[in-house]
Amino acid sequence: MSDKGKTNVSQGMSRRAMLAGGAALTGTLFMPKGLKAADYPTSAVNTTGLAVTDDTVTCGILHSITGTMAISETGSVQAEKLAIEQINAQGGILGRKIEYVQEDGASDWPTFAEKAKKLLVNDKVASVMGCWTSASRKAVLPVFEQYNGFLYYPTFYEGLEESPNVIYTGQEATQQIIAGLDWVNKEKGAKTFYLLGSDYIWPRTSNKIARKHIENFMDGCKVVGEEYYPLGHTQFNSVINKIRLKKPDVIYAIVVGGSNVAFYKQLTAAGIDPAAEKPLVLTISVTEDEIRGIGGENIAGSYACMKYFQSLQNENNLEFVKAFKEMWGEDIVIGDVTQAAYLGPWLWKAAVEKAGSFDVDKVRAAQVGIELPSAPEGYVKVHENHHLWSKTRVGKAQADGQYEVVFETADLVEPDPFPEGYQ
């Protein structure tokens, strides 16, 4: 399904909302404002045949809007469209309005690869905002590297990757995992852990890092169980019984997508109340987006370790949340990956205007060092390894579907996708 060029106000957002929300990532933040296309001739800013005209530039949006991952990826699409609306309201990029071609990865990894090739080869998009699971990212990566496309990938993931064709706007594993495990050990006295995940590369690799940290860097701590289930799995009673027998201090859960609905409902039905913290539930995969499907009453009391929660009380985030709700509805929620997806178009704009070109090689060179001091999550900066410096936070799930922030790192955590001692 293609959805090209739908960047007008009729999508549900007033000009006032666009400008108000755009303030969250503007001010003194980006490169020159109000640039005129006439000052940047198409022949000069597009030397590689991308979809750039005198008036427009086309990007791609590639996420699952159907299948088991739609519960998680819909928010990313909404955030990217909001950013595009706001950028266009301010004059676009190098004086050109952004149009987009949207494709549905359909929670199917070969489909992601097929659609990525279409976007790069047929549509000749200048960049792509896309993917959620590592399986989808791994499927499209050879396509982006073969055709020299540029992907903004928003999801927290396992690390162990540093592609010249990707900017990773979510946290890599050490940023998300280590701080959370240290927190639960220090603040909750946790010593025993049961690792649980969906059966693909991100949960398995993340739990590998978690196990190494628990066993090698946390005194007296151990893993008492580890289980994986296919994406879309809905029967967790067997593993819940195993957890009850093992009596771990912590269920470390990396269940992904729609499976979360079944897992947390069955956990509650089995008499394991997360609020009692016996065992404590710590997840790195459940954002506010997933809680909408799970139901706040089924997960209240659980903890999540991420860089962003909708409840953050800073001015930039309050403006962002306001604009998001004005565009997509008052009942909408915003999770970690949604916010990271929102950063993608802004990072692209900043790099293009720094480079004075849409050419991928020039944008890539300009991207490193870009700073977003007014991002909704707080200040972030692009590292030379294409990941972001960012803070790590722990939130406690509330019955209303939001998280209460209970911990935040004092400093930004440097991204380290190839951590020594964890591979």
Short mmCIF file of C-alpha atoms in Angstrom, two decimals:
data_model
loop_
_atom_site.label_atom_id
_atom_site.label_comp_id
_atom_site.label_asym_id
_atom_site.label_seq_id
_atom_site.Cartn_x
_atom_site.Cartn_y
_atom_site.Cartn_z
CA MET A 1 0.00 0.00 0.00
CA SER A 2 1.43 3.36 -0.98
CA ASP A 3 0.48 6.57 0.80
CA LYS A 4 2.35 9.29 -1.05
CA GLY A 5 2.42 12.96 -0.36
CA LYS A 6 -0.24 13.09 2.33
CA THR A 7 1.27 15.94 4.26
CA ASN A 8 -1.62 18.40 4.31
CA VAL A 9 -3.46 19.72 7.34
CA SER A 10 -6.49 17.53 6.56
CA GLN A 11 -4.71 14.62 8.27
CA GLY A 12 -6.15 16.00 11.50
CA MET A 13 -3.65 18.54 12.71
CA SER A 14 -4.23 22.27 12.90
CA ARG A 15 -1.53 24.71 11.87
CA ARG A 16 -1.46 25.95 15.46
CA ALA A 17 -0.73 22.42 16.69
CA MET A 18 2.00 21.96 14.11
CA LEU A 19 3.73 25.16 15.09
CA ALA A 20 3.30 24.60 18.81
CA GLY A 21 4.62 21.07 18.68
CA GLY A 22 7.37 22.03 16.29
CA ALA A 23 8.69 24.39 18.93
CA ALA A 24 9.72 21.33 20.90
CA LEU A 25 12.46 20.67 18.39
CA THR A 26 13.25 24.06 16.99
CA GLY A 27 14.26 27.40 18.47
CA THR A 28 18.05 27.46 18.17
CA LEU A 29 18.18 23.74 17.56
CA PHE A 30 18.62 23.21 13.87
CA MET A 31 20.59 24.62 11.03
CA PRO A 32 19.37 27.63 8.99
CA LYS A 33 15.63 28.37 9.19
CA GLY A 34 13.38 29.54 6.38
CA LEU A 35 15.73 28.34 3.66
CA LYS A 36 14.66 29.03 0.08
CA ALA A 37 14.82 26.32 -2.56
CA ALA A 38 16.07 28.89 -5.07
CA ASP A 39 19.25 29.23 -3.05
CA TYR A 40 19.83 25.48 -3.30
CA PRO A 41 19.37 24.45 -6.96
CA THR A 42 18.17 20.89 -7.44
CA SER A 43 21.11 20.15 -9.71
CA ALA A 44 23.44 21.00 -6.82
CA VAL A 45 21.62 19.33 -3.92
CA ASN A 46 20.64 16.15 -5.77
CA THR A 47 23.45 14.69 -7.84
CA THR A 48 22.48 11.02 -7.41
CA GLY A 49 18.99 10.86 -8.93
CA LEU A 50 16.92 10.93 -5.75
CA ALA A 51 13.25 11.98 -5.66
CA VAL A 52 14.03 15.67 -5.20
CA THR A 53 12.43 18.44 -7.24
CA ASP A 54 12.55 22.21 -7.03
CA ASP A 55 9.63 22.08 -4.58
CA THR A 56 9.59 18.67 -2.88
CA VAL A 57 11.69 15.84 -1.50
CA THR A 58 10.31 12.34 -0.97
CA CYS A 59 11.13 10.02 1.92
CA GLY A 60 9.85 6.55 2.75
CA ILE A 61 7.93 5.27 5.75
CA LEU A 62 8.26 1.49 6.22
CA HIS A 63 6.57 -0.11 9.23
CA SER A 64 4.09 -2.88 9.99
CA ILE A 65 0.56 -1.53 10.00
CA THR A 66 -0.85 -5.07 9.84
CA GLY A 67 0.10 -8.29 11.63
CA THR A 68 1.35 -8.97 15.15
CA MET A 69 3.75 -6.00 15.17
CA ALA A 70 1.12 -3.38 14.29
CA ILE A 71 0.40 -2.85 18.00
CA SER A 72 3.97 -1.60 18.39
CA GLU A 73 4.71 0.06 15.04
CA THR A 74 1.61 2.19 14.52
CA GLY A 75 2.95 4.80 16.93
CA SER A 76 6.15 5.13 14.92
CA VAL A 77 4.19 5.92 11.77
CA GLN A 78 2.15 8.52 13.63
CA ALA A 79 5.27 10.16 15.09
CA GLU A 80 7.05 10.33 11.74
CA LYS A 81 4.02 11.91 10.07
CA LEU A 82 3.77 14.45 12.89
CA ALA A 83 7.43 15.42 12.45
CA ILE A 84 6.96 15.73 8.69
CA GLU A 85 3.90 17.96 9.17
CA GLN A 86 5.82 20.20 11.56
CA ILE A 87 8.88 20.44 9.33
CA ASN A 88 6.70 21.31 6.34
CA ALA A 89 4.90 23.98 8.38
CA GLN A 90 8.30 25.59 8.89
CA GLY A 91 9.22 25.51 5.22
CA GLY A 92 10.48 21.96 4.75
CA ILE A 93 14.10 20.98 4.11
CA LEU A 94 16.26 23.27 1.98
CA GLY A 95 13.00 25.02 1.05
CA ARG A 96 11.35 21.80 -0.14
CA LYS A 97 8.24 20.25 1.35
CA ILE A 98 8.52 16.61 2.37
CA GLU A 99 6.30 14.06 0.67
CA TYR A 100 6.35 10.41 1.67
CA VAL A 101 5.63 6.99 0.27
CA GLN A 102 4.32 4.66 2.96
CA GLU A 103 4.71 0.88 2.70
CA ASP A 104 3.44 -1.88 4.99
CA GLY A 105 6.06 -4.43 6.13
CA ALA A 106 3.10 -6.54 7.34
CA SER A 107 5.11 -8.10 10.22
CA ASP A 108 6.87 -10.23 7.58
CA TRP A 109 10.62 -9.89 7.11
CA PRO A 110 10.85 -10.78 3.37
CA THR A 111 8.10 -8.21 2.76
CA PHE A 112 10.20 -5.58 4.52
CA ALA A 113 13.12 -6.34 2.19
CA GLU A 114 10.87 -6.23 -0.89
CA LYS A 115 9.31 -2.90 0.13
CA ALA A 116 12.71 -1.40 1.00
CA LYS A 117 13.97 -2.20 -2.49
CA LYS A 118 10.85 -0.64 -4.00
CA LEU A 119 11.33 2.55 -2.00
CA LEU A 120 15.00 2.90 -2.94
CA VAL A 121 14.98 1.66 -6.54
CA ASN A 122 11.54 2.58 -7.87
CA ASP A 123 10.54 5.54 -5.69
CA LYS A 124 14.13 6.79 -5.25
CA VAL A 125 13.35 8.15 -1.80
CA ALA A 126 16.01 10.32 -0.19
CA SER A 127 15.70 8.55 3.19
CA VAL A 128 13.53 5.98 4.95
CA MET A 129 12.02 6.02 8.43
CA GLY A 130 11.35 2.43 9.26
CA CYS A 131 11.37 -1.02 10.85
CA TRP A 132 10.79 -2.07 14.46
CA THR A 133 12.05 -5.60 15.06
CA SER A 134 15.69 -6.49 14.53
CA ALA A 135 14.52 -9.22 12.19
CA SER A 136 13.01 -6.59 9.89
CA ARG A 137 16.10 -4.39 10.18
CA LYS A 138 18.39 -7.30 9.35
CA ALA A 139 16.17 -8.12 6.36
CA VAL A 140 16.42 -4.62 4.87
CA LEU A 141 20.05 -3.88 5.79
CA PRO A 142 21.61 -5.57 2.71
CA VAL A 143 19.17 -3.62 0.52
CA PHE A 144 20.13 -0.27 2.04
CA GLU A 145 23.82 -1.05 1.79
CA GLN A 146 23.56 -2.31 -1.80
CA TYR A 147 21.61 0.73 -3.05
CA ASN A 148 23.17 3.25 -0.64
CA GLY A 149 19.92 4.21 1.02
CA PHE A 150 19.68 5.86 4.44
CA LEU A 151 17.52 4.37 7.21
CA TYR A 152 16.45 5.99 10.48
CA TYR A 153 15.74 3.04 12.81
CA PRO A 154 13.81 3.91 16.00
CA THR A 155 13.81 0.80 18.16
CA PHE A 156 15.86 -0.17 21.20
CA TYR A 157 17.83 -3.18 19.98
CA GLU A 158 20.62 -5.68 20.70
CA GLY A 159 23.57 -3.69 19.36
CA LEU A 160 26.41 -5.57 17.63
CA GLU A 161 25.82 -3.48 14.50
CA GLU A 162 27.13 -0.23 13.06
CA SER A 163 26.03 0.31 9.48
CA PRO A 164 27.05 3.39 7.49
CA ASN A 165 23.52 3.36 6.07
CA VAL A 166 21.61 3.49 9.37
CA ILE A 167 21.09 6.03 12.14
CA TYR A 168 19.92 4.20 15.27
CA THR A 169 17.64 6.60 17.18
CA GLY A 170 16.71 4.03 19.85
CA GLN A 171 19.11 2.72 22.47
CA GLU A 172 21.47 -0.17 21.89
CA ALA A 173 21.49 -2.99 24.43
CA THR A 174 24.11 -1.81 26.90
CA GLN A 175 22.40 1.58 27.27
CA GLN A 176 19.10 -0.06 28.14
CA ILE A 177 20.01 -3.33 29.86
CA ILE A 178 22.93 -2.67 32.18
CA ALA A 179 21.56 0.37 33.99
CA GLY A 180 18.24 -1.38 34.59
CA LEU A 181 19.80 -4.55 35.98
CA ASP A 182 22.09 -2.56 38.25
CA TRP A 183 19.10 -0.55 39.49
CA VAL A 184 16.96 -3.59 40.34
CA ASN A 185 19.91 -5.25 42.10
CA LYS A 186 20.81 -2.17 44.16
CA GLU A 187 17.35 -0.75 44.90
CA LYS A 188 15.32 -3.96 45.14
CA GLY A 189 17.98 -6.41 46.32
CA ALA A 190 17.28 -8.74 43.39
CA LYS A 191 19.61 -11.75 43.11
CA THR A 192 17.83 -14.31 40.91
CA PHE A 193 16.46 -13.72 37.42
CA TYR A 194 14.21 -15.61 35.00
CA LEU A 195 14.85 -14.47 31.42
CA LEU A 196 11.93 -14.58 28.99
CA GLY A 197 11.66 -13.40 25.40
CA SER A 198 10.19 -13.70 21.94
CA ASP A 199 12.21 -16.00 19.70
CA TYR A 200 14.30 -13.81 17.43
CA ILE A 201 17.60 -11.96 17.46
CA TRP A 202 16.83 -8.95 19.68
CA PRO A 203 15.45 -10.80 22.75
CA ARG A 204 18.03 -13.59 22.46
CA THR A 205 21.01 -11.28 22.09
CA SER A 206 19.73 -8.89 24.76
CA ASN A 207 19.26 -11.75 27.20
CA LYS A 208 22.76 -12.97 26.36
CA ILE A 209 24.07 -9.57 27.45
CA ALA A 210 21.80 -9.61 30.50
CA ARG A 211 23.02 -13.08 31.51
CA LYS A 212 26.67 -12.07 31.16
CA HIS A 213 26.08 -8.97 33.27
CA ILE A 214 24.11 -10.85 35.92
CA GLU A 215 26.64 -13.70 36.21
CA ASN A 216 29.90 -11.79 35.72
CA PHE A 217 29.31 -8.27 37.02
CA MET A 218 26.64 -8.57 39.75
CA ASP A 219 27.92 -10.22 42.93
CA GLY A 220 25.93 -13.22 44.10
CA CYS A 221 23.40 -13.02 41.28
CA LYS A 222 22.31 -15.81 38.91
CA VAL A 223 19.91 -16.75 36.14
CA VAL A 224 17.48 -19.50 37.17
CA GLY A 225 15.63 -19.92 33.87
CA GLU A 226 15.51 -18.79 30.24
CA GLU A 227 12.70 -19.35 27.72
CA TYR A 228 11.72 -18.12 24.23
CA TYR A 229 8.47 -18.25 22.27
CA PRO A 230 7.60 -17.36 18.64
CA LEU A 231 6.28 -13.94 17.73
CA GLY A 232 2.50 -14.02 18.02
CA HIS A 233 2.59 -16.75 20.69
CA THR A 234 -0.40 -16.58 23.05
CA GLN A 235 -0.07 -19.53 25.46
CA PHE A 236 2.22 -18.68 28.38
CA ASN A 237 0.69 -20.79 31.16
CA SER A 238 3.44 -23.40 30.96
CA VAL A 239 6.29 -20.95 31.45
CA ILE A 240 4.32 -19.11 34.15
CA ASN A 241 4.12 -22.38 36.06
CA LYS A 242 7.89 -22.83 35.68
CA ILE A 243 8.43 -19.32 37.01
CA ARG A 244 6.26 -20.06 40.04
CA LEU A 245 8.33 -23.15 40.79
CA LYS A 246 11.68 -21.35 40.42
CA LYS A 247 10.58 -18.35 42.52
CA PRO A 248 12.96 -15.81 40.93
CA ASP A 249 13.30 -12.32 42.35
CA VAL A 250 12.84 -10.88 38.85
CA ILE A 251 11.04 -11.89 35.67
CA TYR A 252 13.16 -10.19 32.99
CA ALA A 253 10.70 -9.99 30.11
CA ILE A 254 11.46 -9.21 26.47
CA VAL A 255 8.16 -10.39 24.99
CA VAL A 256 7.38 -8.45 21.81
CA GLY A 257 4.28 -7.22 19.99
CA GLY A 258 0.81 -8.67 20.45
CA SER A 259 2.13 -11.57 22.57
CA ASN A 260 2.40 -9.12 25.46
CA VAL A 261 -1.38 -8.96 25.75
CA ALA A 262 -1.64 -12.69 26.42
CA PHE A 263 1.45 -12.86 28.66
CA TYR A 264 0.48 -10.15 31.13
CA LYS A 265 -3.19 -11.16 31.27
CA GLN A 266 -2.20 -14.79 31.93
CA LEU A 267 0.37 -13.71 34.50
CA THR A 268 -2.32 -11.83 36.42
CA ALA A 269 -4.81 -14.68 36.04
CA ALA A 270 -2.23 -17.06 37.53
CA GLY A 271 -2.12 -14.98 40.69
CA ILE A 272 1.19 -13.20 40.02
CA ASP A 273 0.46 -9.57 40.80
CA PRO A 274 3.25 -7.33 39.47
CA ALA A 275 2.42 -4.75 42.13
CA ALA A 276 3.39 -7.24 44.85
CA GLU A 277 6.89 -7.54 43.29
CA LYS A 278 7.03 -11.26 44.20
CA PRO A 279 8.47 -11.71 41.67
CA LEU A 280 9.20 -8.23 40.35
CA VAL A 281 8.62 -7.84 36.61
CA LEU A 282 11.22 -5.82 34.67
CA THR A 283 10.70 -5.40 30.92
CA ILE A 284 12.59 -3.66 28.15
CA SER A 285 9.89 -4.24 25.53
CA VAL A 286 6.61 -2.85 26.87
CA THR A 287 5.99 0.82 26.16
CA GLU A 288 2.80 2.80 26.64
CA ASP A 289 1.78 1.64 23.15
CA GLU A 290 1.70 -2.02 24.21
CA ILE A 291 -0.06 -1.21 27.50
CA ARG A 292 -3.04 0.04 25.48
CA GLY A 293 -3.57 -3.56 24.37
CA ILE A 294 -2.52 -5.22 27.62
CA GLY A 295 -4.68 -3.06 29.87
CA GLY A 296 -3.12 -1.02 32.66
CA GLU A 297 -4.80 -3.16 35.30
CA ASN A 298 -2.88 -6.21 34.04
CA ILE A 299 0.59 -4.67 34.21
CA ALA A 300 0.42 -2.04 36.99
CA GLY A 301 3.40 -2.43 39.29
CA SER A 302 5.73 -3.80 36.61
CA TYR A 303 8.89 -1.86 35.73
CA ALA A 304 10.32 -0.90 32.35
CA CYS A 305 13.81 0.31 31.50
CA MET A 306 13.92 2.73 28.56
CA LYS A 307 15.07 6.23 27.66
CA TYR A 308 11.65 7.85 27.28
CA PHE A 309 8.27 7.79 28.99
CA GLN A 310 5.28 9.93 28.03
CA SER A 311 5.04 11.18 31.61
CA LEU A 312 8.37 13.07 31.46
CA GLN A 313 7.76 16.54 32.86
CA ASN A 314 9.97 18.75 30.72
CA GLU A 315 8.71 21.58 28.56
CA ASN A 316 9.83 20.00 25.29
CA ASN A 317 7.96 16.78 26.05
CA LEU A 318 4.81 18.58 27.18
CA GLU A 319 4.71 20.43 23.85
CA PHE A 320 5.38 17.19 21.95
CA VAL A 321 2.64 15.27 23.77
CA LYS A 322 0.19 18.11 23.19
CA ALA A 323 0.89 18.21 19.45
CA PHE A 324 0.74 14.41 19.17
CA LYS A 325 -2.64 14.24 20.84
CA GLU A 326 -4.00 17.12 18.77
CA MET A 327 -3.05 15.23 15.63
CA TRP A 328 -3.99 11.67 16.60
CA GLY A 329 -6.59 11.99 19.34
CA GLU A 330 -6.73 12.73 23.05
CA ASP A 331 -6.72 9.03 24.01
CA ILE A 332 -3.52 8.24 22.10
CA VAL A 333 -0.37 7.27 24.03
CA ILE A 334 3.31 7.72 23.25
CA GLY A 335 5.96 5.11 23.96
CA ASP A 336 9.75 5.02 23.80
CA VAL A 337 9.99 3.87 20.19
CA THR A 338 7.34 6.37 19.09
CA GLN A 339 9.41 9.24 20.48
CA ALA A 340 12.60 7.84 18.92
CA ALA A 341 10.76 7.61 15.57
CA TYR A 342 9.80 11.28 15.91
CA LEU A 343 13.51 12.18 16.04
CA GLY A 344 14.22 10.58 12.65
CA PRO A 345 12.84 13.30 10.32
CA TRP A 346 14.35 16.03 12.49
CA LEU A 347 17.79 14.40 12.45
CA TRP A 348 17.52 14.01 8.68
CA LYS A 349 16.53 17.67 8.26
CA ALA A 350 19.43 18.81 10.43
CA ALA A 351 21.98 16.71 8.52
CA VAL A 352 20.68 17.72 5.06
CA GLU A 353 20.80 21.39 5.94
CA LYS A 354 24.24 21.04 7.49
CA ALA A 355 25.45 19.26 4.33
CA GLY A 356 23.56 21.55 1.93
CA SER A 357 22.63 18.41 0.00
CA PHE A 358 20.26 15.44 -0.09
CA ASP A 359 22.99 13.12 -1.42
CA VAL A 360 23.29 10.20 0.99
CA ASP A 361 27.09 10.27 1.25
CA LYS A 362 27.03 13.97 2.18
CA VAL A 363 24.16 13.54 4.63
CA ARG A 364 25.99 10.63 6.27
CA ALA A 365 29.11 12.75 6.78
CA ALA A 366 27.08 15.61 8.23
CA GLN A 367 25.00 13.44 10.58
CA VAL A 368 27.74 12.70 13.13
CA GLY A 369 27.78 15.29 15.92
CA ILE A 370 24.25 16.58 15.28
CA GLU A 371 22.71 17.63 18.60
CA LEU A 372 19.03 17.79 19.60
CA PRO A 373 19.05 19.71 22.88
CA SER A 374 15.26 20.08 22.76
CA ALA A 375 14.24 16.50 21.96
CA PRO A 376 11.21 15.34 24.00
CA GLU A 377 13.39 12.88 25.93
CA GLY A 378 15.97 15.60 26.60
CA TYR A 379 19.33 16.38 24.98
CA VAL A 380 20.70 13.75 22.60
CA LYS A 381 23.67 13.73 20.24
CA VAL A 382 24.65 11.54 17.30
CA HIS A 383 27.77 9.51 18.09
CA GLU A 384 30.34 8.62 15.46
CA ASN A 385 29.01 5.04 15.64
CA HIS A 386 25.60 6.33 14.37
CA HIS A 387 23.84 5.76 17.71
CA LEU A 388 22.64 8.44 20.13
CA TRP A 389 24.02 9.54 23.47
CA SER A 390 20.96 9.43 25.76
CA LYS A 391 19.85 8.95 29.35
CA THR A 392 18.40 5.70 30.67
CA ARG A 393 15.30 5.66 32.88
CA VAL A 394 13.24 3.14 34.85
CA GLY A 395 9.47 3.60 35.01
CA LYS A 396 6.82 1.87 37.12
CA ALA A 397 3.63 0.99 35.24
CA GLN A 398 0.43 2.60 36.52
CA ALA A 399 -3.15 1.43 36.16
CA ASP A 400 -3.87 4.37 33.83
CA GLY A 401 -1.39 3.01 31.28
CA GLN A 402 1.39 5.47 32.02
CA TYR A 403 4.76 5.01 33.72
CA GLU A 404 5.98 6.82 36.82
CA VAL A 405 9.70 7.54 36.44
CA VAL A 406 11.54 6.13 39.47
CA PHE A 407 15.13 6.30 38.23
CA GLU A 408 17.20 8.28 35.75
CA THR A 409 20.91 8.13 35.02
CA ALA A 410 22.71 11.28 36.11
CA ASP A 411 24.53 11.57 32.80
CA LEU A 412 24.02 10.62 29.17
CA VAL A 413 24.99 7.02 28.47
CA GLU A 414 27.50 6.62 25.65
CA PRO A 415 26.37 4.11 23.01
CA ASP A 416 28.61 1.06 22.79
CA PRO A 417 27.19 -1.40 20.24
CA PHE A 418 30.20 -3.73 20.55
CA PRO A 419 30.72 -3.96 24.32
CA GLU A 420 33.86 -5.70 25.51
CA GLY A 421 33.09 -8.64 27.77
CA TYR A 422 29.49 -9.06 26.61
CA GLN A 423 29.88 -10.71 23.20
#
